[in-house]
Amino acid sequence: MQEWLYLVIGIAVVGVLAIAGFVGTRVRRSGRLPEGTSTDVLTTPVETPPATAEAPVVEAPAEVEPEPEVAPAPSLETPEKPASRLVRLRQRLAGSNALGRGLLGLLSRDQLDEDTWEAMEDLLLAADIGVAPTQELVERLRTRLRVEGGKTPDARTVLREELINLVDPTMDRALKVSGEGDAPGVVLVVGVNGTGKTTTVGKLARILVADERTALLAAADTFRAAATEQLATWGDRVGVEVVRGPEGGDPASVAFDAVKQGMDRGVDTVVVDTAGRLQNKQGLMDELGKVKRVIDKQSPVTEVLLVLDATTGQNGLIQAKVFSEVVDVTGIVLTKLDGSAKGGIVIAVQRQLGVPVKLVGLGEGPDDLAPFDAAAFVDALLG
Ligand code: GDP
């Protein structure tokens, strides 16, 4: 009887141990998962902490705080200093310096006879220098290149000097970008659409930034939505703000707003882009006249730049004349000089309007706008 009792107790003990072992295995396999945890979580590889026998060390959640999201600061471009830009003129005037080569070729002939002078006139006229300046130049060269006392003056030196005189190094080409006292300088940019007006305003903003001036742009070409966007892109690249109005809105009110903001913020220069639809002279006169009057009431316009496409020749000169009758143009920006074989337009347009070329466009690159200089231009022409 006693043996039976021992046997029953023995079986019971083995049974209890077996059950305890089975449960232990299950607990170890399932780790520390709380009841009801979905098995899906187990298949998530990275975030599941490794199962360890040790008690988990609970760290203070210092690093759990998400980093505040900061928009990356736009990296602004540093525009090239204006003084070094004209260096590009020589290589960009690839078409026009054919004129220089042609003139020098004629002047190196043994005999400077009538045929030579006529050929020279043809060359100058073809380069758009204009009739009166051509005749003046040929006359001056004929006089100065006469063989005197058996001594022939150096033709290249004489030609260079006379061309520089024709371009007129005495003209004041400084941009008036400052106002009186605390007032900002106001630059009004006018010209026919397609000449490169908006591009010039954008490039001008870069020149101002390169000269460490503060600027504001006015997108007063409200007829072309693309013009406003174009200007905003130029401004963004160098951190210059653009004041804009509703599409098709009143250009004068955008110009007014921009100049007012410029005054309130104390910026150095406000540059105003305008619409250049040349539908008729009266319409143009009304519109530009109003823009100028509205600005002048707050702070005087210090510079009116007329943008002209150098590749348009005589047609460009006619347009220039119309604009100069509508507003008092104080300086000319000659764009696309890089694509023109007719650099002589510099001389013709100055003569026709009596105002200096102050800036030249040398390409589509952001810093391809350079302050004009008579001697550098002639040297580039002569190659
Ligand atoms: P807008 O209608 O007068 O404002 O003219 P845009 O500024 O829109 O310019 C018209 C086109 O001329 C654009 O494709 C410009 O990139 C181009 N352009 C402007 N200036 C120059 C320049 O100096 N050289 C060259 N090659 N293209 C230029």
mmCIF file of C-alpha atoms in Angstrom, residues 39 115 208 216 270 272 280 320 335 352 374:
data_model
loop_
_atom_site.group_PDB
_atom_site.id
_atom_site.type_symbol
_atom_site.label_atom_id
_atom_site.label_comp_id
_atom_site.label_asym_id
_atom_site.label_seq_id
_atom_site.Cartn_x
_atom_site.Cartn_y
_atom_site.Cartn_z
ATOM 1 C CA THR A 39 2.398 39.173 -33.955
ATOM 2 C CA ASP A 115 38.522 103.260 -103.636
ATOM 3 C CA LEU A 208 23.462 96.454 -57.157
ATOM 4 C CA LEU A 216 13.748 96.318 -54.350
ATOM 5 C CA VAL A 270 14.180 100.619 -56.433
ATOM 6 C CA VAL A 272 10.958 99.381 -61.897
ATOM 7 C CA ASN A 280 0.527 103.291 -80.321
ATOM 8 C CA ALA A 320 14.239 104.383 -79.338
ATOM 9 C CA THR A 335 21.434 94.281 -75.118
ATOM 10 C CA GLN A 352 20.393 110.090 -82.353
ATOM 11 C CA ALA A 374 34.404 103.755 -74.699
#
